[in-house]
Amino acid sequence: QKEVEQNSGPLSVPEGAIASLNCTYSDRVSQSFFWYRQYSGKSPELIMSIYSNGDKEDGRFTAQLNKASQYVSLLIRDSQPSDSATYLCAVHNTDKLIFGTGTRLQVFP
Amino acid sequence: DTGVSQDPRHKITKRGQNVTFRCDPISEHNRLYWYRQTLGQGPEFLTYFQNEAQLEKSRLLSDRFSAERPKGSFSTLEIQRTEQGDSAMYLCASSTTGDLDEKLFFGSGTQLSVL
């Protein structure tokens, strides 16, 4: 079992819709979680972090964490074509971040 | 200082040659990480430094790989006797803390192609 698992996609949504990206992790003691966005040919950039169960909102982005289910998600409201990218889930594990394989999101006009 | 800087951006080498990459972190960041990323995969942890001390290396990392951060500022990653399987994007990242709120900032990466 991989430490951090994501569906590779692609996830295709129409412009203006809500995109829902999911991630599960295996280490139950993990306490902090991150979402990074990576455009093709570019390096990852941090979108959000979350540490507590529940929802955390930042603009059009909402991160959700359920530690009991070992599940993290990212919702993107009012999706725009510029949101088309790969979204990487990362879990803090003994002084380093462990990344999932990423989910490719395609937002079509 | 606007971000993490990596050099070179691209490197093409022949199998068996040695290559060295450089990373300059954000100036106030005392942690520096090296990751490797291949197409369709997420970044894979290689090693990290706290100041000049190398605190962890991935157990998957071949002995052909070595990293240094001699003065706690810039870091180098050397690959000896390169193999075609070493072809990847090598990413450097830096951060200020090692706590739960640690946020990594990535450089643009060095794309290595081994022919």
mmCIF file of C-alpha atoms in Angstrom:
data_model
loop_
_atom_site.group_PDB
_atom_site.id
_atom_site.type_symbol
_atom_site.label_atom_id
_atom_site.label_comp_id
_atom_site.label_asym_id
_atom_site.label_seq_id
_atom_site.Cartn_x
_atom_site.Cartn_y
_atom_site.Cartn_z
ATOM 1 C CA GLN A 1 0.000 0.000 0.000
ATOM 2 C CA LYS A 2 1.303 3.410 -0.959
ATOM 3 C CA GLU A 3 1.642 5.944 1.819
ATOM 4 C CA VAL A 4 -0.413 8.555 -0.029
ATOM 5 C CA GLU A 5 -2.901 7.531 -2.699
ATOM 6 C CA GLN A 6 -4.686 9.627 -5.275
ATOM 7 C CA ASN A 7 -6.666 8.832 -8.378
ATOM 8 C CA SER A 8 -4.474 9.886 -11.289
ATOM 9 C CA GLY A 9 -7.435 11.075 -13.352
ATOM 10 C CA PRO A 10 -7.903 12.954 -15.500
ATOM 11 C CA LEU A 11 -10.839 14.541 -13.775
ATOM 12 C CA SER A 12 -12.760 16.611 -16.293
ATOM 13 C CA VAL A 13 -15.210 19.274 -15.140
ATOM 14 C CA PRO A 14 -16.949 22.106 -16.983
ATOM 15 C CA GLU A 15 -16.071 25.703 -16.257
ATOM 16 C CA GLY A 16 -17.985 26.982 -13.227
ATOM 17 C CA ALA A 17 -18.471 23.545 -11.675
ATOM 18 C CA ILE A 18 -17.061 22.202 -8.414
ATOM 19 C CA ALA A 19 -14.022 19.967 -8.759
ATOM 20 C CA SER A 20 -13.527 17.409 -5.994
ATOM 21 C CA LEU A 21 -10.081 15.875 -5.503
ATOM 22 C CA ASN A 22 -9.480 13.067 -3.043
ATOM 23 C CA CYS A 23 -6.546 11.578 -1.195
ATOM 24 C CA THR A 24 -6.072 8.785 1.340
ATOM 25 C CA TYR A 25 -3.041 8.145 3.511
ATOM 26 C CA SER A 26 -1.812 5.108 5.364
ATOM 27 C CA ASP A 27 0.059 6.449 8.416
ATOM 28 C CA ARG A 28 -2.525 7.033 11.102
ATOM 29 C CA VAL A 29 -0.198 9.260 13.146
ATOM 30 C CA SER A 30 0.174 11.856 10.363
ATOM 31 C CA GLN A 31 -1.013 15.231 11.565
ATOM 32 C CA SER A 32 -0.530 17.767 8.792
ATOM 33 C CA PHE A 33 -1.621 17.673 5.196
ATOM 34 C CA PHE A 34 -0.986 19.829 2.176
ATOM 35 C CA TRP A 35 -2.309 20.388 -1.321
ATOM 36 C CA TYR A 36 0.076 21.499 -4.043
ATOM 37 C CA ARG A 37 -0.751 22.487 -7.602
ATOM 38 C CA GLN A 38 1.627 21.668 -10.431
ATOM 39 C CA TYR A 39 1.235 23.034 -13.926
ATOM 40 C CA SER A 40 2.752 21.021 -16.738
ATOM 41 C CA GLY A 41 6.510 21.528 -16.849
ATOM 42 C CA LYS A 42 6.525 23.596 -13.660
ATOM 43 C CA SER A 43 7.341 22.884 -10.032
ATOM 44 C CA PRO A 44 4.731 22.312 -7.304
ATOM 45 C CA GLU A 45 3.281 25.336 -5.548
ATOM 46 C CA LEU A 46 1.470 25.257 -2.223
ATOM 47 C CA ILE A 47 -2.285 25.863 -2.255
ATOM 48 C CA MET A 48 -3.413 24.950 1.237
ATOM 49 C CA SER A 49 -2.530 23.162 4.437
ATOM 50 C CA ILE A 50 -4.867 21.550 6.963
ATOM 51 C CA TYR A 51 -4.232 20.047 10.393
ATOM 52 C CA SER A 52 -7.619 19.679 12.104
ATOM 53 C CA ASN A 53 -10.613 17.569 11.248
ATOM 54 C CA GLY A 54 -13.255 19.436 9.297
ATOM 55 C CA ASP A 55 -13.164 22.055 6.586
ATOM 56 C CA LYS A 56 -10.776 24.907 5.886
ATOM 57 C CA GLU A 57 -11.681 27.494 3.278
ATOM 58 C CA ASP A 58 -9.419 29.838 1.324
ATOM 59 C CA GLY A 59 -11.103 31.693 -1.509
ATOM 60 C CA ARG A 60 -12.424 29.188 -4.040
ATOM 61 C CA PHE A 61 -10.570 26.333 -2.339
ATOM 62 C CA THR A 62 -11.803 24.189 0.554
ATOM 63 C CA ALA A 63 -9.708 21.480 2.145
ATOM 64 C CA GLN A 64 -11.425 18.750 4.127
ATOM 65 C CA LEU A 65 -9.796 16.384 6.581
ATOM 66 C CA ASN A 66 -11.145 13.251 8.235
ATOM 67 C CA LYS A 67 -8.428 11.647 10.352
ATOM 68 C CA ALA A 68 -10.607 8.719 11.402
ATOM 69 C CA SER A 69 -11.053 7.736 7.769
ATOM 70 C CA GLN A 70 -7.496 8.877 6.832
ATOM 71 C CA TYR A 71 -8.966 10.969 4.075
ATOM 72 C CA VAL A 72 -8.173 14.439 2.734
ATOM 73 C CA SER A 73 -9.984 16.245 -0.046
ATOM 74 C CA LEU A 74 -9.785 19.493 -1.945
ATOM 75 C CA LEU A 75 -12.817 21.220 -3.411
ATOM 76 C CA ILE A 76 -12.411 23.894 -6.058
ATOM 77 C CA ARG A 77 -15.511 25.997 -6.535
ATOM 78 C CA ASP A 78 -16.300 27.895 -9.748
ATOM 79 C CA SER A 79 -13.582 25.979 -11.595
ATOM 80 C CA GLN A 80 -11.734 27.931 -14.264
ATOM 81 C CA PRO A 81 -9.708 26.676 -17.236
ATOM 82 C CA SER A 82 -6.664 28.160 -15.464
ATOM 83 C CA ASP A 83 -7.209 25.592 -12.687
ATOM 84 C CA SER A 84 -6.260 22.840 -15.143
ATOM 85 C CA ALA A 85 -3.202 21.271 -13.556
ATOM 86 C CA THR A 86 -2.078 18.294 -11.488
ATOM 87 C CA TYR A 87 -3.017 18.477 -7.822
ATOM 88 C CA LEU A 88 -0.657 16.787 -5.403
ATOM 89 C CA CYS A 89 -1.665 15.671 -1.939
ATOM 90 C CA ALA A 90 1.197 15.623 0.572
ATOM 91 C CA VAL A 91 1.374 14.232 4.093
ATOM 92 C CA HIS A 92 3.890 15.323 6.718
ATOM 93 C CA ASN A 93 5.715 12.208 7.908
ATOM 94 C CA THR A 94 8.728 12.274 10.243
ATOM 95 C CA ASP A 95 10.248 15.566 9.071
ATOM 96 C CA LYS A 96 9.427 15.308 5.391
ATOM 97 C CA LEU A 97 6.508 15.505 3.010
ATOM 98 C CA ILE A 98 5.352 12.366 1.265
ATOM 99 C CA PHE A 99 3.512 13.080 -1.965
ATOM 100 C CA GLY A 100 0.843 11.192 -3.812
ATOM 101 C CA THR A 101 1.030 10.659 -7.552
ATOM 102 C CA GLY A 102 -1.299 13.586 -8.168
ATOM 103 C CA THR A 103 -4.676 13.978 -9.852
ATOM 104 C CA ARG A 104 -4.809 15.694 -13.225
ATOM 105 C CA LEU A 105 -7.681 18.152 -13.429
ATOM 106 C CA GLN A 106 -9.034 19.403 -16.734
ATOM 107 C CA VAL A 107 -11.521 22.286 -16.725
ATOM 108 C CA PHE A 108 -13.163 22.749 -20.098
ATOM 109 C CA PRO A 109 -14.961 25.944 -21.239
ATOM 110 C CA ASP B 1 16.006 36.773 -2.784
ATOM 111 C CA THR B 2 12.768 35.799 -4.437
ATOM 112 C CA GLY B 3 12.765 32.036 -4.258
ATOM 113 C CA VAL B 4 14.595 28.753 -4.522
ATOM 114 C CA SER B 5 17.071 28.725 -7.390
ATOM 115 C CA GLN B 6 18.312 25.616 -9.180
ATOM 116 C CA ASP B 7 21.043 25.266 -11.746
ATOM 117 C CA PRO B 8 21.168 24.053 -14.452
ATOM 118 C CA ARG B 9 17.568 23.943 -15.694
ATOM 119 C CA HIS B 10 18.363 21.152 -18.091
ATOM 120 C CA LYS B 11 21.173 18.625 -18.267
ATOM 121 C CA ILE B 12 21.764 16.061 -20.987
ATOM 122 C CA THR B 13 24.472 13.517 -20.322
ATOM 123 C CA LYS B 14 25.667 10.184 -21.543
ATOM 124 C CA ARG B 15 25.288 7.055 -19.494
ATOM 125 C CA GLY B 16 28.219 6.574 -17.155
ATOM 126 C CA GLN B 17 29.028 10.259 -16.756
ATOM 127 C CA ASN B 18 28.850 12.146 -13.454
ATOM 128 C CA VAL B 19 26.556 15.121 -13.025
ATOM 129 C CA THR B 20 26.182 17.734 -10.305
ATOM 130 C CA PHE B 21 23.236 20.001 -9.611
ATOM 131 C CA ARG B 22 23.097 23.077 -7.423
ATOM 132 C CA CYS B 23 20.331 24.493 -5.283
ATOM 133 C CA ASP B 24 20.217 27.881 -3.576
ATOM 134 C CA PRO B 25 17.384 27.981 -1.024
ATOM 135 C CA ILE B 26 15.472 31.001 0.209
ATOM 136 C CA SER B 27 18.027 32.797 2.342
ATOM 137 C CA GLU B 28 16.373 32.496 5.750
ATOM 138 C CA HIS B 29 15.381 28.849 5.268
ATOM 139 C CA ASN B 30 17.429 26.381 7.273
ATOM 140 C CA ARG B 31 15.875 23.234 5.818
ATOM 141 C CA LEU B 32 16.638 22.025 2.331
ATOM 142 C CA TYR B 33 15.129 19.014 0.579
ATOM 143 C CA TRP B 34 15.881 17.111 -2.617
ATOM 144 C CA TYR B 35 13.094 15.307 -4.441
ATOM 145 C CA ARG B 36 12.986 13.448 -7.739
ATOM 146 C CA GLN B 37 9.961 13.395 -10.028
ATOM 147 C CA THR B 38 9.272 11.308 -13.093
ATOM 148 C CA LEU B 39 6.440 11.793 -15.562
ATOM 149 C CA GLY B 40 3.059 10.962 -14.080
ATOM 150 C CA GLN B 41 4.420 10.543 -10.566
ATOM 151 C CA GLY B 42 4.551 12.753 -7.515
ATOM 152 C CA PRO B 43 7.825 14.039 -6.088
ATOM 153 C CA GLU B 44 9.818 11.272 -4.418
ATOM 154 C CA PHE B 45 11.837 12.185 -1.335
ATOM 155 C CA LEU B 46 15.605 11.752 -1.673
ATOM 156 C CA THR B 47 17.254 13.531 1.250
ATOM 157 C CA TYR B 48 17.130 16.621 3.437
ATOM 158 C CA PHE B 49 19.371 18.935 5.445
ATOM 159 C CA GLN B 50 18.888 21.008 8.541
ATOM 160 C CA ASN B 51 21.531 23.689 8.144
ATOM 161 C CA GLU B 52 24.659 21.747 7.108
ATOM 162 C CA ALA B 53 23.605 18.432 8.661
ATOM 163 C CA GLN B 54 22.155 15.764 6.404
ATOM 164 C CA LEU B 55 19.449 14.262 8.592
ATOM 165 C CA GLU B 56 17.846 11.652 6.383
ATOM 166 C CA LYS B 57 18.413 9.834 3.128
ATOM 167 C CA SER B 58 15.835 7.716 1.402
ATOM 168 C CA ARG B 59 16.666 4.038 1.760
ATOM 169 C CA LEU B 60 15.837 3.741 -1.928
ATOM 170 C CA LEU B 61 18.649 6.125 -2.813
ATOM 171 C CA SER B 62 21.524 4.470 -4.609
ATOM 172 C CA ASP B 63 25.100 4.877 -3.358
ATOM 173 C CA ARG B 64 25.766 6.690 -6.618
ATOM 174 C CA PHE B 65 23.871 9.674 -5.234
ATOM 175 C CA SER B 66 25.470 12.072 -2.785
ATOM 176 C CA ALA B 67 24.379 15.447 -1.502
ATOM 177 C CA GLU B 68 26.154 18.155 0.439
ATOM 178 C CA ARG B 69 25.323 21.432 2.068
ATOM 179 C CA PRO B 70 28.730 22.492 3.331
ATOM 180 C CA LYS B 71 27.977 25.858 4.893
ATOM 181 C CA GLY B 72 24.300 25.474 5.501
ATOM 182 C CA SER B 73 23.429 27.613 2.502
ATOM 183 C CA PHE B 74 23.470 26.173 -1.027
ATOM 184 C CA SER B 75 23.413 22.439 -1.664
ATOM 185 C CA THR B 76 24.747 20.166 -4.387
ATOM 186 C CA LEU B 77 23.433 16.818 -5.545
ATOM 187 C CA GLU B 78 25.871 14.603 -7.420
ATOM 188 C CA ILE B 79 25.011 11.486 -9.382
ATOM 189 C CA GLN B 80 27.931 9.277 -10.308
ATOM 190 C CA ARG B 81 27.956 6.840 -13.216
ATOM 191 C CA THR B 82 24.559 7.952 -14.431
ATOM 192 C CA GLU B 83 22.074 5.403 -15.729
ATOM 193 C CA GLN B 84 19.101 5.884 -18.023
ATOM 194 C CA GLY B 85 16.804 5.269 -15.052
ATOM 195 C CA ASP B 86 18.188 8.425 -13.439
ATOM 196 C CA SER B 87 16.405 10.528 -16.043
ATOM 197 C CA ALA B 88 13.955 12.671 -14.091
ATOM 198 C CA MET B 89 13.232 16.138 -12.782
ATOM 199 C CA TYR B 90 15.295 16.849 -9.674
ATOM 200 C CA LEU B 91 13.532 19.283 -7.403
ATOM 201 C CA CYS B 92 14.972 21.233 -4.527
ATOM 202 C CA ALA B 93 12.766 22.739 -1.831
ATOM 203 C CA SER B 94 13.406 24.781 1.278
ATOM 204 C CA SER B 95 11.517 25.641 4.441
ATOM 205 C CA THR B 96 11.987 27.450 7.712
ATOM 206 C CA THR B 97 10.838 24.866 10.204
ATOM 207 C CA GLY B 98 10.484 21.154 10.707
ATOM 208 C CA ASP B 99 7.253 21.357 12.607
ATOM 209 C CA LEU B 100 3.789 20.333 11.520
ATOM 210 C CA ASP B 101 3.224 23.654 9.785
ATOM 211 C CA GLU B 102 6.247 23.143 7.556
ATOM 212 C CA LYS B 103 5.606 24.567 4.113
ATOM 213 C CA LEU B 104 7.981 23.650 1.329
ATOM 214 C CA PHE B 105 8.855 26.079 -1.436
ATOM 215 C CA PHE B 106 10.164 24.444 -4.578
ATOM 216 C CA GLY B 107 12.685 25.575 -7.132
ATOM 217 C CA SER B 108 12.091 25.220 -10.867
ATOM 218 C CA GLY B 109 13.963 21.936 -10.938
ATOM 219 C CA THR B 110 16.731 20.433 -13.027
ATOM 220 C CA GLN B 111 15.572 18.146 -15.827
ATOM 221 C CA LEU B 112 18.114 15.371 -16.323
ATOM 222 C CA SER B 113 18.187 13.287 -19.478
ATOM 223 C CA VAL B 114 20.603 10.356 -19.592
ATOM 224 C CA LEU B 115 21.233 9.059 -23.109
#
